[in-house]
PDB file of C-alpha atoms in Angstrom:
ATOM      1  CA  UNK A 810     -12.734 -11.249 -15.838  1.00  0.00           C
ATOM      2  CA  UNK A 811     -10.942  -9.195 -12.681  1.00  0.00           C
ATOM      3  CA  UNK A 812      -8.792  -6.348 -14.883  1.00  0.00           C
ATOM      4  CA  UNK A 813      -5.811  -8.911 -14.736  1.00  0.00           C
ATOM      5  CA  UNK A 814      -5.358 -11.135 -16.910  1.00  0.00           C
ATOM      6  CA  UNK A 815      -2.888 -14.246 -16.087  1.00  0.00           C
ATOM      7  CA  UNK A 816      -1.832 -16.475 -18.954  1.00  0.00           C
ATOM      8  CA  UNK A 817      -1.736 -18.977 -19.672  1.00  0.00           C
ATOM      9  CA  UNK A 818      -3.631 -20.535 -17.543  1.00  0.00           C
ATOM     10  CA  UNK A 819      -2.670 -24.142 -17.275  1.00  0.00           C
ATOM     11  CA  UNK A 820       1.347 -25.265 -18.493  1.00  0.00           C
ATOM     12  CA  UNK A 821       2.737 -28.500 -18.149  1.00  0.00           C
ATOM     13  CA  UNK A 822       6.323 -28.462 -18.091  1.00  0.00           C
ATOM     14  CA  UNK A 823       9.924 -30.438 -18.167  1.00  0.00           C
ATOM     15  CA  UNK A 824      12.723 -29.548 -15.776  1.00  0.00           C
ATOM     16  CA  UNK A 825      14.886 -29.775 -19.236  1.00  0.00           C
ATOM     17  CA  UNK A 826      12.321 -26.509 -20.003  1.00  0.00           C
ATOM     18  CA  UNK A 827      12.454 -22.493 -20.479  1.00  0.00           C
ATOM     19  CA  UNK A 828       8.671 -21.000 -20.339  1.00  0.00           C
ATOM     20  CA  UNK A 829       7.541 -18.297 -19.470  1.00  0.00           C
ATOM     21  CA  UNK A 830       3.614 -16.462 -17.608  1.00  0.00           C
ATOM     22  CA  UNK A 831       3.180 -13.641 -18.571  1.00  0.00           C
ATOM     23  CA  UNK A 832      -0.331 -10.515 -16.308  1.00  0.00           C
ATOM     24  CA  UNK A 833      -1.458  -7.717 -17.750  1.00  0.00           C
ATOM     25  CA  UNK A 834      -4.153  -5.409 -16.294  1.00  0.00           C
ATOM     26  CA  UNK A 835      -5.158  -2.551 -17.553  1.00  0.00           C
ATOM     27  CA  UNK A 836      -6.672  -0.135 -14.665  1.00  0.00           C
ATOM     28  CA  UNK A 837      -4.644   2.121 -13.855  1.00  0.00           C
ATOM     29  CA  UNK A 838      -2.864   0.275 -11.152  1.00  0.00           C
ATOM     30  CA  UNK A 839       1.617   1.055 -10.599  1.00  0.00           C
ATOM     31  CA  UNK A 840       2.457  -1.838  -8.891  1.00  0.00           C
ATOM     32  CA  UNK A 841       2.367  -5.307  -9.658  1.00  0.00           C
ATOM     33  CA  UNK A 842       3.296  -8.747  -7.539  1.00  0.00           C
ATOM     34  CA  UNK A 843       3.592 -12.126  -8.000  1.00  0.00           C
ATOM     35  CA  UNK A 844       2.719 -14.472  -5.640  1.00  0.00           C
ATOM     36  CA  UNK A 845       3.181 -18.717  -5.507  1.00  0.00           C
ATOM     37  CA  UNK A 846       0.404 -20.124  -3.774  1.00  0.00           C
ATOM     38  CA  UNK A 847       1.130 -23.688  -3.486  1.00  0.00           C
ATOM     39  CA  UNK A 848      -1.581 -26.626  -1.823  1.00  0.00           C
ATOM     40  CA  UNK A 849      -1.865 -26.229   2.349  1.00  0.00           C
ATOM     41  CA  UNK A 850       0.368 -23.347   2.513  1.00  0.00           C
ATOM     42  CA  UNK A 851      -0.124 -19.214   2.941  1.00  0.00           C
ATOM     43  CA  UNK A 852       0.299 -17.304  -0.324  1.00  0.00           C
ATOM     44  CA  UNK A 853       3.917 -16.575  -1.177  1.00  0.00           C
ATOM     45  CA  UNK A 854       5.040 -13.413  -2.079  1.00  0.00           C
ATOM     46  CA  UNK A 855       8.195 -14.136  -4.249  1.00  0.00           C
ATOM     47  CA  UNK A 856       8.188 -10.382  -6.103  1.00  0.00           C
ATOM     48  CA  UNK A 857       6.989  -6.977  -6.469  1.00  0.00           C
ATOM     49  CA  UNK A 858       7.046  -3.403  -9.286  1.00  0.00           C
ATOM     50  CA  UNK A 859       6.657  -0.562  -7.913  1.00  0.00           C
ATOM     51  CA  UNK A 860       6.287   1.264 -10.945  1.00  0.00           C
ATOM     52  CA  UNK A 861       8.448  -0.962 -13.247  1.00  0.00           C
ATOM     53  CA  UNK A 862      11.022  -0.955 -11.374  1.00  0.00           C
ATOM     54  CA  UNK A 863      11.606  -4.219  -8.992  1.00  0.00           C
ATOM     55  CA  UNK A 864      11.154  -2.813  -5.729  1.00  0.00           C
ATOM     56  CA  UNK A 865      11.443  -6.367  -3.623  1.00  0.00           C
ATOM     57  CA  UNK A 866      12.599  -9.911  -4.285  1.00  0.00           C
ATOM     58  CA  UNK A 867      11.219 -12.049  -1.591  1.00  0.00           C
ATOM     59  CA  UNK A 868      14.697 -14.722  -1.660  1.00  0.00           C
ATOM     60  CA  UNK A 869      13.066 -16.254  -5.121  1.00  0.00           C
ATOM     61  CA  UNK A 870      15.644 -18.908  -6.515  1.00  0.00           C
ATOM     62  CA  UNK A 871      16.824 -17.385  -9.496  1.00  0.00           C
ATOM     63  CA  UNK A 872      15.111 -20.010 -12.287  1.00  0.00           C
ATOM     64  CA  UNK A 873      12.654 -17.761 -11.670  1.00  0.00           C
ATOM     65  CA  UNK A 874      13.589 -14.719 -13.519  1.00  0.00           C
ATOM     66  CA  UNK A 875      10.353 -11.733 -13.580  1.00  0.00           C
ATOM     67  CA  UNK A 876      10.463  -8.706 -15.988  1.00  0.00           C
ATOM     68  CA  UNK A 877       8.175  -5.757 -16.270  1.00  0.00           C
ATOM     69  CA  UNK A 878       8.348  -3.675 -19.486  1.00  0.00           C
ATOM     70  CA  UNK A 879       6.093  -1.135 -18.384  1.00  0.00           C
ATOM     71  CA  UNK A 880       3.106  -0.630 -15.840  1.00  0.00           C
ATOM     72  CA  UNK A 881       0.532  -2.643 -17.004  1.00  0.00           C
ATOM     73  CA  UNK A 882       2.706  -6.019 -18.509  1.00  0.00           C
ATOM     74  CA  UNK A 883       4.688  -7.909 -16.064  1.00  0.00           C
ATOM     75  CA  UNK A 884       6.118 -11.129 -16.570  1.00  0.00           C
ATOM     76  CA  UNK A 885       8.118 -14.110 -15.191  1.00  0.00           C
ATOM     77  CA  UNK A 886      10.892 -15.898 -16.799  1.00  0.00           C
ATOM     78  CA  UNK A 887      10.545 -19.769 -15.773  1.00  0.00           C
ATOM     79  CA  UNK A 888      13.589 -22.439 -16.854  1.00  0.00           C
ATOM     80  CA  UNK A 889      15.570 -25.669 -15.054  1.00  0.00           C
ATOM     81  CA  UNK A 890      12.311 -25.333 -11.945  1.00  0.00           C
ATOM     82  CA  UNK A 891      11.922 -28.729  -9.974  1.00  0.00           C
ATOM     83  CA  UNK A 892       8.831 -30.914  -9.635  1.00  0.00           C
ATOM     84  CA  UNK A 893       8.260 -28.571  -5.976  1.00  0.00           C
ATOM     85  CA  UNK A 894       8.047 -25.259  -7.946  1.00  0.00           C
ATOM     86  CA  UNK A 895       4.493 -27.179  -9.405  1.00  0.00           C
ATOM     87  CA  UNK A 896       2.125 -23.873  -7.803  1.00  0.00           C
ATOM     88  CA  UNK A 897      -0.296 -22.311  -8.917  1.00  0.00           C
ATOM     89  CA  UNK A 898       1.491 -18.368  -8.948  1.00  0.00           C
ATOM     90  CA  UNK A 899      -0.615 -15.929  -9.049  1.00  0.00           C
ATOM     91  CA  UNK A 900      -0.533 -11.921 -10.368  1.00  0.00           C
ATOM     92  CA  UNK A 901      -1.810  -9.069  -8.479  1.00  0.00           C
ATOM     93  CA  UNK A 902      -2.222  -5.191  -9.000  1.00  0.00           C
ATOM     94  CA  UNK A 903      -2.955  -2.192  -7.109  1.00  0.00           C
ATOM     95  CA  UNK A 904      -2.945   0.793  -7.271  1.00  0.00           C
ATOM     96  CA  UNK A 905       0.682   2.142  -5.703  1.00  0.00           C
ATOM     97  CA  UNK A 906       2.719   0.060  -2.897  1.00  0.00           C
ATOM     98  CA  UNK A 907       1.323   0.378   0.188  1.00  0.00           C
ATOM     99  CA  UNK A 908      -2.262   0.484  -1.171  1.00  0.00           C
ATOM    100  CA  UNK A 909      -3.506  -3.240   0.068  1.00  0.00           C
ATOM    101  CA  UNK A 910      -7.562  -3.588  -2.483  1.00  0.00           C
ATOM    102  CA  UNK A 911      -5.126  -5.742  -4.210  1.00  0.00           C
ATOM    103  CA  UNK A 912      -6.432  -7.218  -7.251  1.00  0.00           C
ATOM    104  CA  UNK A 913      -5.405 -10.875  -8.208  1.00  0.00           C
ATOM    105  CA  UNK A 914      -5.145 -12.991 -11.851  1.00  0.00           C
ATOM    106  CA  UNK A 915      -7.062 -16.598 -11.315  1.00  0.00           C
ATOM    107  CA  UNK A 916      -3.578 -17.000 -12.236  1.00  0.00           C
ATOM    108  CA  UNK A 917      -1.568 -20.448 -13.387  1.00  0.00           C
ATOM    109  CA  UNK A 918      -1.390 -23.454 -12.320  1.00  0.00           C
ATOM    110  CA  UNK A 919       1.630 -24.715 -13.113  1.00  0.00           C
ATOM    111  CA  UNK A 920       3.086 -28.312 -13.512  1.00  0.00           C
ATOM    112  CA  UNK A 921       7.228 -29.167 -13.565  1.00  0.00           C
ATOM    113  CA  UNK A 922       7.632 -33.022 -14.157  1.00  0.00           C
TER     114      UNK A 922
ATOM    115  CA  UNK B 563       8.196 -16.854  13.640  1.00  0.00           C
ATOM    116  CA  UNK B 564       5.883 -13.683  13.323  1.00  0.00           C
ATOM    117  CA  UNK B 565       3.125 -15.487  11.045  1.00  0.00           C
ATOM    118  CA  UNK B 566      -0.789 -14.847  10.512  1.00  0.00           C
ATOM    119  CA  UNK B 567      -2.816 -17.856  10.783  1.00  0.00           C
ATOM    120  CA  UNK B 568      -6.150 -19.827  11.205  1.00  0.00           C
ATOM    121  CA  UNK B 569      -7.860 -21.926  13.649  1.00  0.00           C
ATOM    122  CA  UNK B 570      -9.494 -24.131  11.188  1.00  0.00           C
ATOM    123  CA  UNK B 571      -8.952 -25.147   7.993  1.00  0.00           C
ATOM    124  CA  UNK B 572     -12.656 -26.428   7.367  1.00  0.00           C
ATOM    125  CA  UNK B 573     -15.865 -25.674   8.073  1.00  0.00           C
ATOM    126  CA  UNK B 574     -19.226 -26.304   7.019  1.00  0.00           C
ATOM    127  CA  UNK B 575     -22.533 -24.689   7.748  1.00  0.00           C
ATOM    128  CA  UNK B 576     -26.137 -25.287   6.437  1.00  0.00           C
ATOM    129  CA  UNK B 577     -27.279 -22.423   3.617  1.00  0.00           C
ATOM    130  CA  UNK B 578     -29.172 -19.383   5.439  1.00  0.00           C
ATOM    131  CA  UNK B 579     -26.760 -19.866   8.284  1.00  0.00           C
ATOM    132  CA  UNK B 580     -24.260 -17.494   9.956  1.00  0.00           C
ATOM    133  CA  UNK B 581     -20.593 -19.283   9.783  1.00  0.00           C
ATOM    134  CA  UNK B 582     -17.594 -17.978  11.934  1.00  0.00           C
ATOM    135  CA  UNK B 583     -14.280 -17.487  10.645  1.00  0.00           C
ATOM    136  CA  UNK B 584     -11.209 -16.935  12.567  1.00  0.00           C
ATOM    137  CA  UNK B 585      -8.415 -15.387  12.374  1.00  0.00           C
ATOM    138  CA  UNK B 586      -5.137 -14.988  14.468  1.00  0.00           C
ATOM    139  CA  UNK B 587      -1.733 -13.555  14.810  1.00  0.00           C
ATOM    140  CA  UNK B 588       1.160 -12.668  15.904  1.00  0.00           C
ATOM    141  CA  UNK B 589       2.332  -8.893  14.945  1.00  0.00           C
ATOM    142  CA  UNK B 590       1.723  -6.846  16.484  1.00  0.00           C
ATOM    143  CA  UNK B 591       3.300  -4.081  14.593  1.00  0.00           C
ATOM    144  CA  UNK B 592       0.090  -4.751  12.214  1.00  0.00           C
ATOM    145  CA  UNK B 593      -2.385  -2.154  11.888  1.00  0.00           C
ATOM    146  CA  UNK B 594      -4.424  -3.349   8.971  1.00  0.00           C
ATOM    147  CA  UNK B 595      -5.852  -6.490   7.744  1.00  0.00           C
ATOM    148  CA  UNK B 596      -7.847  -7.988   5.286  1.00  0.00           C
ATOM    149  CA  UNK B 597     -10.301 -10.875   4.792  1.00  0.00           C
ATOM    150  CA  UNK B 598      -9.743 -12.035   0.438  1.00  0.00           C
ATOM    151  CA  UNK B 599     -12.288 -15.155  -1.203  1.00  0.00           C
ATOM    152  CA  UNK B 600     -10.614 -17.849  -3.379  1.00  0.00           C
ATOM    153  CA  UNK B 601     -12.720 -19.414  -5.320  1.00  0.00           C
ATOM    154  CA  UNK B 602     -11.457 -23.011  -6.856  1.00  0.00           C
ATOM    155  CA  UNK B 603     -10.054 -22.009 -10.330  1.00  0.00           C
ATOM    156  CA  UNK B 604     -10.044 -17.729  -9.114  1.00  0.00           C
ATOM    157  CA  UNK B 605      -6.806 -15.973  -8.371  1.00  0.00           C
ATOM    158  CA  UNK B 606      -8.580 -14.276  -4.322  1.00  0.00           C
ATOM    159  CA  UNK B 607     -11.180 -12.009  -3.473  1.00  0.00           C
ATOM    160  CA  UNK B 608     -10.863  -8.501  -1.420  1.00  0.00           C
ATOM    161  CA  UNK B 609     -13.981  -8.940   0.807  1.00  0.00           C
ATOM    162  CA  UNK B 610     -13.334  -6.440   3.573  1.00  0.00           C
ATOM    163  CA  UNK B 611     -10.551  -5.068   5.457  1.00  0.00           C
ATOM    164  CA  UNK B 612     -10.252  -2.858   8.756  1.00  0.00           C
ATOM    165  CA  UNK B 613      -7.366  -1.183  10.744  1.00  0.00           C
ATOM    166  CA  UNK B 614      -6.296  -1.643  14.220  1.00  0.00           C
ATOM    167  CA  UNK B 615      -8.056   1.840  15.172  1.00  0.00           C
ATOM    168  CA  UNK B 616     -11.572  -0.071  14.963  1.00  0.00           C
ATOM    169  CA  UNK B 617     -12.848  -3.405  15.652  1.00  0.00           C
ATOM    170  CA  UNK B 618     -15.458  -3.598  13.994  1.00  0.00           C
ATOM    171  CA  UNK B 619     -16.034  -3.279  10.240  1.00  0.00           C
ATOM    172  CA  UNK B 620     -19.010  -4.003   8.501  1.00  0.00           C
ATOM    173  CA  UNK B 621     -19.717  -5.141   4.674  1.00  0.00           C
ATOM    174  CA  UNK B 622     -23.165  -6.603   2.928  1.00  0.00           C
ATOM    175  CA  UNK B 623     -24.045  -9.947   4.397  1.00  0.00           C
ATOM    176  CA  UNK B 624     -20.730  -9.435   6.382  1.00  0.00           C
ATOM    177  CA  UNK B 625     -18.693  -8.373   8.992  1.00  0.00           C
ATOM    178  CA  UNK B 626     -14.944  -8.316  10.875  1.00  0.00           C
ATOM    179  CA  UNK B 627     -14.261  -7.972  14.367  1.00  0.00           C
ATOM    180  CA  UNK B 628     -10.600  -6.853  14.903  1.00  0.00           C
ATOM    181  CA  UNK B 629      -9.421  -8.401  18.745  1.00  0.00           C
ATOM    182  CA  UNK B 630      -6.495  -6.648  19.952  1.00  0.00           C
ATOM    183  CA  UNK B 631      -6.428  -7.756  23.135  1.00  0.00           C
ATOM    184  CA  UNK B 632      -6.394 -11.820  22.512  1.00  0.00           C
ATOM    185  CA  UNK B 633      -4.354 -10.731  18.548  1.00  0.00           C
ATOM    186  CA  UNK B 634      -8.078 -12.834  16.761  1.00  0.00           C
ATOM    187  CA  UNK B 635      -9.399 -12.019  13.881  1.00  0.00           C
ATOM    188  CA  UNK B 636     -13.187 -13.337  12.731  1.00  0.00           C
ATOM    189  CA  UNK B 637     -15.524 -12.488   9.994  1.00  0.00           C
ATOM    190  CA  UNK B 638     -18.584 -13.088   9.891  1.00  0.00           C
ATOM    191  CA  UNK B 639     -21.167 -14.461   7.298  1.00  0.00           C
ATOM    192  CA  UNK B 640     -24.969 -13.853   7.560  1.00  0.00           C
ATOM    193  CA  UNK B 641     -27.273 -15.791   6.175  1.00  0.00           C
ATOM    194  CA  UNK B 642     -24.816 -17.870   4.081  1.00  0.00           C
ATOM    195  CA  UNK B 643     -25.110 -18.954   0.883  1.00  0.00           C
ATOM    196  CA  UNK B 644     -23.951 -21.336  -1.874  1.00  0.00           C
ATOM    197  CA  UNK B 645     -22.207 -19.032  -3.494  1.00  0.00           C
ATOM    198  CA  UNK B 646     -19.820 -18.603   0.166  1.00  0.00           C
ATOM    199  CA  UNK B 647     -18.033 -21.782  -0.873  1.00  0.00           C
ATOM    200  CA  UNK B 648     -14.477 -20.781  -0.771  1.00  0.00           C
ATOM    201  CA  UNK B 649     -11.614 -20.939   1.021  1.00  0.00           C
ATOM    202  CA  UNK B 650     -11.021 -17.273   2.884  1.00  0.00           C
ATOM    203  CA  UNK B 651      -7.664 -15.663   3.957  1.00  0.00           C
ATOM    204  CA  UNK B 652      -6.695 -13.416   6.315  1.00  0.00           C
ATOM    205  CA  UNK B 653      -4.162 -10.990   5.021  1.00  0.00           C
ATOM    206  CA  UNK B 654      -2.088  -9.073   7.686  1.00  0.00           C
ATOM    207  CA  UNK B 655       0.365  -5.874   6.948  1.00  0.00           C
ATOM    208  CA  UNK B 656       3.332  -5.970   9.073  1.00  0.00           C
ATOM    209  CA  UNK B 657       2.435  -2.114   9.613  1.00  0.00           C
ATOM    210  CA  UNK B 658       3.454   1.323   9.147  1.00  0.00           C
ATOM    211  CA  UNK B 659       5.772   1.476   6.199  1.00  0.00           C
ATOM    212  CA  UNK B 660       5.328  -2.045   5.177  1.00  0.00           C
ATOM    213  CA  UNK B 661       3.957  -2.722   2.312  1.00  0.00           C
ATOM    214  CA  UNK B 662       3.962  -5.980   2.121  1.00  0.00           C
ATOM    215  CA  UNK B 663       0.997  -8.631   3.553  1.00  0.00           C
ATOM    216  CA  UNK B 664       1.217 -11.745   5.277  1.00  0.00           C
ATOM    217  CA  UNK B 665      -1.068 -14.315   4.154  1.00  0.00           C
ATOM    218  CA  UNK B 666      -3.014 -17.326   7.276  1.00  0.00           C
ATOM    219  CA  UNK B 667      -2.974 -20.735   5.645  1.00  0.00           C
ATOM    220  CA  UNK B 668      -6.900 -20.525   4.656  1.00  0.00           C
ATOM    221  CA  UNK B 669     -10.449 -22.210   6.140  1.00  0.00           C
ATOM    222  CA  UNK B 670     -12.218 -24.215   3.469  1.00  0.00           C
ATOM    223  CA  UNK B 671     -15.627 -23.598   3.983  1.00  0.00           C
ATOM    224  CA  UNK B 672     -18.359 -26.214   2.550  1.00  0.00           C
ATOM    225  CA  UNK B 673     -22.151 -24.420   2.452  1.00  0.00           C
ATOM    226  CA  UNK B 674     -24.419 -27.420   2.156  1.00  0.00           C
ATOM    227  CA  UNK B 675     -28.156 -26.811   0.650  1.00  0.00           C
TER     228      UNK B 675
END
């Protein structure tokens, strides 16, 4: 375990479903991130939160909705996804923005059918 | 556009040999670089970093070399072990004031016993 825990590890959902991904860290980090990892593509930054405030939305479609109730928890709410959204979704945290000592979770493998 | 990339998608080495993984970047303003290791089923794990005011940095069995003239970064792994089998990513910070990392696609290292 890295200190960043993601649940579930695997998720299969239909295009009309609504589901949520959860990320939790108790490292005392103030910044949290959502990344998307697709096959044969670089990691893509989706959202950045600093002290539970969103500081970055990297032109992510509105069918992805992040939520950060506190500095330790981060959610990614999913609705009406497309098959091309199937990917590994990684959560990461760092002590602060600009501190690149990211700690990644193991990810949620999402399959949209 | 500006990007971080890798010269080879796969690399196979004999156990005990040294491995060299390469990365090219195009943003001359990048001032910080990181190498990550991602094992199957896990998130990326920080290996070693280097700032643009350095040419070389050594860790335990790993060395990162930075050539700013040709915008090239390499990761050298000494005495490669089966546990080193993974995908290796380089990432760059876009310079002062940026807290985003740009990741390369990754090189898959396979160690032959």
